[in-house]
Coordinates of C-alpha atoms and ligand atoms in Angstrom, one line a residue:
X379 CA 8.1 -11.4 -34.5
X380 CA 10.9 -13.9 -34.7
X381 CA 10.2 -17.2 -36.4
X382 CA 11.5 -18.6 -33.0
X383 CA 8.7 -17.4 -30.9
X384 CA 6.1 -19.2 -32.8
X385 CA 7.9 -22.3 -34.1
X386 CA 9.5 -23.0 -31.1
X387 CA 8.6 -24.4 -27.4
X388 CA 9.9 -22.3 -24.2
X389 CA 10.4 -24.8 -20.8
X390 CA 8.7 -21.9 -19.1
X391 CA 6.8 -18.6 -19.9
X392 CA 6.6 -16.4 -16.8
X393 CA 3.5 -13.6 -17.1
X394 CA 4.5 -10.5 -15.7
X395 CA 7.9 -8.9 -14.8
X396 CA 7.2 -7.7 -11.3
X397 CA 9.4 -8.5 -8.4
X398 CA 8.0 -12.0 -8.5
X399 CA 8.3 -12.8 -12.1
X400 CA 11.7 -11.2 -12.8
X401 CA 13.3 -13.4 -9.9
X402 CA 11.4 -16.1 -10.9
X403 CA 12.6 -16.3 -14.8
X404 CA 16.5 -15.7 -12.9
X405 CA 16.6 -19.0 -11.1
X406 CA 14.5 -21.0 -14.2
X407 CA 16.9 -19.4 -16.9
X408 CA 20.0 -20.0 -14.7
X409 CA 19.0 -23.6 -14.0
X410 CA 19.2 -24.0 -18.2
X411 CA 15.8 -23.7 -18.9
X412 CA 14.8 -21.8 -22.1
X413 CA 12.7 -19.3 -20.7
X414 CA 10.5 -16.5 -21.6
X415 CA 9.2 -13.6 -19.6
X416 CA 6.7 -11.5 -20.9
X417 CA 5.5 -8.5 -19.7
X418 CA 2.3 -5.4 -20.4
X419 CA 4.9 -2.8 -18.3
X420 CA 2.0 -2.0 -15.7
X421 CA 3.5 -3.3 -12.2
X422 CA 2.6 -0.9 -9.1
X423 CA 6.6 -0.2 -9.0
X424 CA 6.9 2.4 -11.8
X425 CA 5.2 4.7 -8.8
X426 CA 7.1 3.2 -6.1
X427 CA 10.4 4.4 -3.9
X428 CA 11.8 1.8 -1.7
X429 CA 13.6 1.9 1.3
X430 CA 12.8 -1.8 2.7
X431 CA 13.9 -3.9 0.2
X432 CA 17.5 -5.6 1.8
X433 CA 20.3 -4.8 0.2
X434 CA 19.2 -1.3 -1.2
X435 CA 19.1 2.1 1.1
X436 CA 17.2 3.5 -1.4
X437 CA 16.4 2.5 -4.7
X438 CA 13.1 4.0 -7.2
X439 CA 10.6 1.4 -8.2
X440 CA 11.4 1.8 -12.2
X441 CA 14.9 1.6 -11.4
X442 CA 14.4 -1.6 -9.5
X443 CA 12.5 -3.0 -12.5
X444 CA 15.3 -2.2 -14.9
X445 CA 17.8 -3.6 -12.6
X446 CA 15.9 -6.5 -12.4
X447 CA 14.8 -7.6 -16.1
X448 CA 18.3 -6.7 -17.1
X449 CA 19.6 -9.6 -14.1
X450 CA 17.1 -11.7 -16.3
X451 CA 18.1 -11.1 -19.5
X452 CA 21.6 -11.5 -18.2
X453 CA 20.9 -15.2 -16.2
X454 CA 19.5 -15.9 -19.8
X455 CA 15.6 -14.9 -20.1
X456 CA 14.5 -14.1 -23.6
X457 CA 12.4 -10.6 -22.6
X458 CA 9.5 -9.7 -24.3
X459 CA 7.2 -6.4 -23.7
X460 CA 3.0 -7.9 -24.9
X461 CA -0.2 -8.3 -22.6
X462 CA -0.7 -12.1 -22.7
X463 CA -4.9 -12.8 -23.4
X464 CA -4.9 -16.2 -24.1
X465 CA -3.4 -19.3 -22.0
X466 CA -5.0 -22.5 -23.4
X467 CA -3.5 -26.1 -23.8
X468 CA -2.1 -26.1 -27.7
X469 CA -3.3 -28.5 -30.4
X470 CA -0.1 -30.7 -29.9
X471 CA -1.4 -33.0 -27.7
X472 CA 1.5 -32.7 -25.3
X473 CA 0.8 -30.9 -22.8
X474 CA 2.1 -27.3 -24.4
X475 CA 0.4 -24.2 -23.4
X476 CA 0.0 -21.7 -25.9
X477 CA 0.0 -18.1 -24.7
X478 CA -1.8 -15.8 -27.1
X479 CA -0.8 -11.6 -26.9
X480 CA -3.3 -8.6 -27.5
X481 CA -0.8 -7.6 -30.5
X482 CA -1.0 -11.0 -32.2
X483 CA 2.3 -13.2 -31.0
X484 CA 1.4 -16.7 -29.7
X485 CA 3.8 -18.5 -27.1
X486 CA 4.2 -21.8 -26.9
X487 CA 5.5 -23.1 -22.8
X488 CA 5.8 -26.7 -21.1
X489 CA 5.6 -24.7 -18.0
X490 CA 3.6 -21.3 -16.6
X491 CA 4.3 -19.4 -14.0
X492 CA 1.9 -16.5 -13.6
X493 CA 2.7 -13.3 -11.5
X494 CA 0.7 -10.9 -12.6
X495 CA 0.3 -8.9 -9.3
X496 CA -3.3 -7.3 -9.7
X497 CA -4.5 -8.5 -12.7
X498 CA -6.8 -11.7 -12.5
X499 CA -7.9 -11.5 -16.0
X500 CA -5.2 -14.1 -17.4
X501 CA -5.9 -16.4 -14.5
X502 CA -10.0 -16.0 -15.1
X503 CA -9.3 -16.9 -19.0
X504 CA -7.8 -19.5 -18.1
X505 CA -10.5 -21.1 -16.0
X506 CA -7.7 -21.1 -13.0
X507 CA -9.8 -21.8 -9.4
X508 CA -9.7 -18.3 -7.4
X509 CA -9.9 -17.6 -3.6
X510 CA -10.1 -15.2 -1.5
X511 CA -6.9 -13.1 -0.8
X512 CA -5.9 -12.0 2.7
X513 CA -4.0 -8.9 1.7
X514 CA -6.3 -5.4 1.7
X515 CA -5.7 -4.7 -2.0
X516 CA -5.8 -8.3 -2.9
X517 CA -9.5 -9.6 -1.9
X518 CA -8.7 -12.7 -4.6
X519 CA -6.3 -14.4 -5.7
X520 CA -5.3 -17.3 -7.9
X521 CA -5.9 -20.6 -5.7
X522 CA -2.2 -22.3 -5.3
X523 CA -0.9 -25.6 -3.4
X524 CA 2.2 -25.0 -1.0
X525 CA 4.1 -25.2 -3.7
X526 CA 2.6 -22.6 -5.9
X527 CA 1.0 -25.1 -7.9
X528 CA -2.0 -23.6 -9.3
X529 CA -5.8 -25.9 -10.9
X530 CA -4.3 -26.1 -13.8
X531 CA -1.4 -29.1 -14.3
X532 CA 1.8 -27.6 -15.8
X533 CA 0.3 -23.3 -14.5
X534 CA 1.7 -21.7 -11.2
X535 CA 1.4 -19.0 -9.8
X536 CA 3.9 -16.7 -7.4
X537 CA 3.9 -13.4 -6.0
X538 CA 1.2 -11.2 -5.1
X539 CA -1.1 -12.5 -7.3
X540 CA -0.7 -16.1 -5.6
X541 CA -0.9 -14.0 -2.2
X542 CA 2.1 -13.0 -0.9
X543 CA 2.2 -10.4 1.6
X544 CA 2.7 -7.1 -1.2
X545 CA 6.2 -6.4 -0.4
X546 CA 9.2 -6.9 -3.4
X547 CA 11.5 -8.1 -1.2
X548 CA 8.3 -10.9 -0.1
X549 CA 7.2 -11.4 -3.7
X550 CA 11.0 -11.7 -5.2
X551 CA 11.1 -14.5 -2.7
X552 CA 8.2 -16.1 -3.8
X553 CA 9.1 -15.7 -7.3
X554 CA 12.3 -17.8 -6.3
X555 CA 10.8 -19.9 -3.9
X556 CA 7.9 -21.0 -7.0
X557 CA 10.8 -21.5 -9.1
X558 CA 12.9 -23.6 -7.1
X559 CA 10.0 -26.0 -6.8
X560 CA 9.1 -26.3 -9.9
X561 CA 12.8 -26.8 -11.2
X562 CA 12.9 -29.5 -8.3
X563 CA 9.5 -31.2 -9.6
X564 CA 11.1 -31.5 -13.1
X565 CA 14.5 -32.6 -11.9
X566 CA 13.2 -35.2 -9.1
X567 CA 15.1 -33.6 -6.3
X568 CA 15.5 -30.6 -4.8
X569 CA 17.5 -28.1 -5.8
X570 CA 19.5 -25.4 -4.8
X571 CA 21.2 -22.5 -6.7
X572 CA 24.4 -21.4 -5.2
X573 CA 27.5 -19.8 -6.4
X574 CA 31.2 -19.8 -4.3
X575 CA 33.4 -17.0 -4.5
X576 CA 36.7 -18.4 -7.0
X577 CA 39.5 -18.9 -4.7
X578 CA 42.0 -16.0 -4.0
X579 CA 45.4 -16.6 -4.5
X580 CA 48.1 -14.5 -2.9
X581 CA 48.9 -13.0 -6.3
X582 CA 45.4 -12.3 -7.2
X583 CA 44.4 -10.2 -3.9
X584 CA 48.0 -8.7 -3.6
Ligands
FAD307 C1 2.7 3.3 -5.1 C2 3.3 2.0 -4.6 C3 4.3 2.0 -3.7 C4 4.9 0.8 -3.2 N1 5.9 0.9 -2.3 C5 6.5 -0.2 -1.9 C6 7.5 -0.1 -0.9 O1 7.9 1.0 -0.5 N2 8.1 -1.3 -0.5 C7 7.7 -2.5 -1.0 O2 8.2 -3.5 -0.6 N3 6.7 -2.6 -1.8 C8 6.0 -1.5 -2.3 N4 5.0 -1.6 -3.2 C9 4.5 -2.9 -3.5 C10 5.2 -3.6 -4.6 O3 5.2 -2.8 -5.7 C11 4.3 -4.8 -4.9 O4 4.3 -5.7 -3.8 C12 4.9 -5.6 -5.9 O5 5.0 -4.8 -7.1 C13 4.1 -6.8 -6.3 O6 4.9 -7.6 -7.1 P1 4.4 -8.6 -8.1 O7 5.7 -9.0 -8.9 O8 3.6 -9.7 -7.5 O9 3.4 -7.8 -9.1 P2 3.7 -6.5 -9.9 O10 5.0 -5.8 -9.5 O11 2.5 -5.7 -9.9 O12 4.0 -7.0 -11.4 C14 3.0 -7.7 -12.1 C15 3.4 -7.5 -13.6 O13 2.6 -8.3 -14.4 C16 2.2 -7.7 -15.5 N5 1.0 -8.3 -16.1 C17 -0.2 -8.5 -15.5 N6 -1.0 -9.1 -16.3 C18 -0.3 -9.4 -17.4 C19 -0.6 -10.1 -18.7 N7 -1.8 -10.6 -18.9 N8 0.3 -10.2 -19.6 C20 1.6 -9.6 -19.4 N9 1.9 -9.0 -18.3 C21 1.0 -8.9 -17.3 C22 2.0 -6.2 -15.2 O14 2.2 -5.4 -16.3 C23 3.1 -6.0 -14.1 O15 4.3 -5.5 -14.7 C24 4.4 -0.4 -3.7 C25 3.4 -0.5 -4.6 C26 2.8 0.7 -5.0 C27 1.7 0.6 -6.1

C-alpha cells in the first residue's frame, strides 16, 4: 500500500466503478479534486453487450469498463481494485470518513459517493436510511435527496443503487449529474464542465 493512501485525505472516494462511479470520479477529478475510486470488479457489465448506449453502435460491457476507468485515470482519478467494508466517520474530528477494505487498506475521504449498483451491504454498514426501489431488480435502494444526497452528511449516492432506471447511458448520467452537485455544493454555485474546440487557423486545417 502507498504511504499516501493511509496518511493522506482524498476530497472524494467513489465506491464502485460501474457506469455511475467511473463518470462520476471524471467530472470530480477534472474539477481538481483529489479523487479516489475504488472498485471489487463485480459490475453486471463484464456479461453485458450494448447497443443503446449513445455514441457507441456496439460496444462489450468489459470493454466499456476499460474504456471508462482508463477516461478516469486519465481526467486524474487515483484507481484502486478492493471491496470497501467499512465507511465510518474517522477519529479526526473533522468530518473525514474512513473507508476500511476486506484486504486491510483504510481510506480516508471529505466526500463519498457510493454507486455500488446491487450491492447494499456498504450502504447497510453504514447505517445509510434505505427505501424501496422502483426498478424490478432493484426492490431497495439507498434513500437520496434530489440531489443525491444520501442520511448521512458528507455520503451520496448515484446510479442504480440510488435508483436510476438500470441503463449505462441512465446511470453514467447520474454519476455526472451527483457529481456536478456536489462539486456545486462545495463551490457555492453551480457548475458546469465544458470544453471548446481550440480555434482553427487556416494553416492548421489546410
Ligand atoms: C447481463 C446484463 C446485460 C446488460 N445489458 C445492458 C444493455 O444492453 N444496455 C444497458 O444500458 N444496460 C445493460 N445492463 C445494465 C447495466 O449493466 C447496469 O445498468 C449498470 O451496470 C448499472 O450501473 P452502476 O454503475 O449503477 O452499477 P454497476 O455497473 O453494477 O457497478 C457497481 C460497481 O460497484 C462495485 N462495488 C459494489 N460494492 C462495492 C464495495 N463495497 N466496494 C467496492 N466496490 C463495490 C461492483 O464491483 C461494481 O463494479 C446490463 C446488465 C447485465 C447484468
Amino acid at each position: 500500500m502507498a504511504m499516501d493512501e493511509t496518511t493522506s485525505v482524498y476530497d472524494v472516494a467513489v465506491i464502485g466503478a460501474g457506469a455511475a462511479g467511473t463518470s462520476a470520479a471524471i467530472f470530480t477529478a477534472r474539477a481538481g479534486l483529489r479523487t479516489l475510486l475504488v472498485d471489487a470488479g463485480e459490475s453486471g457489465l463484464v456479461k453485458a453487450a450494448l447497443y443503446n448506449h449513445l455514441g457507441y453502435e456496439r460496444v462489450s460491457g468489459p470493454e466499456f469498463l476499460q474504456l471508462a476507468k482508463e477516461q478516469a485515470r486519465a481526467a486524474g482519478a487515483e484507481f484502486v481494485e478492493a471491496r470497501v467494508t467499512g465507511l465510518e466517520l474517522s477519529s479526526s474530528g473533522d468530518r473525514v470518513y474512513s473507508l476500511k477494505a476486506e484486504n486491510g487498506q483504510e481510506f480516508l475521504a471529505r466526500h463519498v459517493i457510493l454507486c455500488t449498483g446491487k450491492s447494499l451491504d456498504l450502504a447497510r454498514q453504514a447505517g445509510l436510511e434505505l427505501t424501496a426501489g422502483r426498478e424490478r431488480k432493484y426492490p431497495e435502494i439507498i434513500k437520496v435527496d434530489s440531489d443525491g444526497r444520501t442520511s448521512l452528511t458528507g455520503v451520496w449516492a448515484a446510479g442504480a443503487v440510488a435508483g436510476a432506471s438500470p441503463h449505462t447511458i441512465i446511470v453514467a448520467g447520474d454519476g455526472a449529474r451527483v457529481a456536478i452537485n456536489l462539486l456545486s455544493e462545495l463551490q457555492g454555485k453551480r457548475v458546469v464542465d465544458h470544453d471548446v474546440l481550440p480555434v482553427q487557423t487556416p494553416a492548421a486545417t489546410a
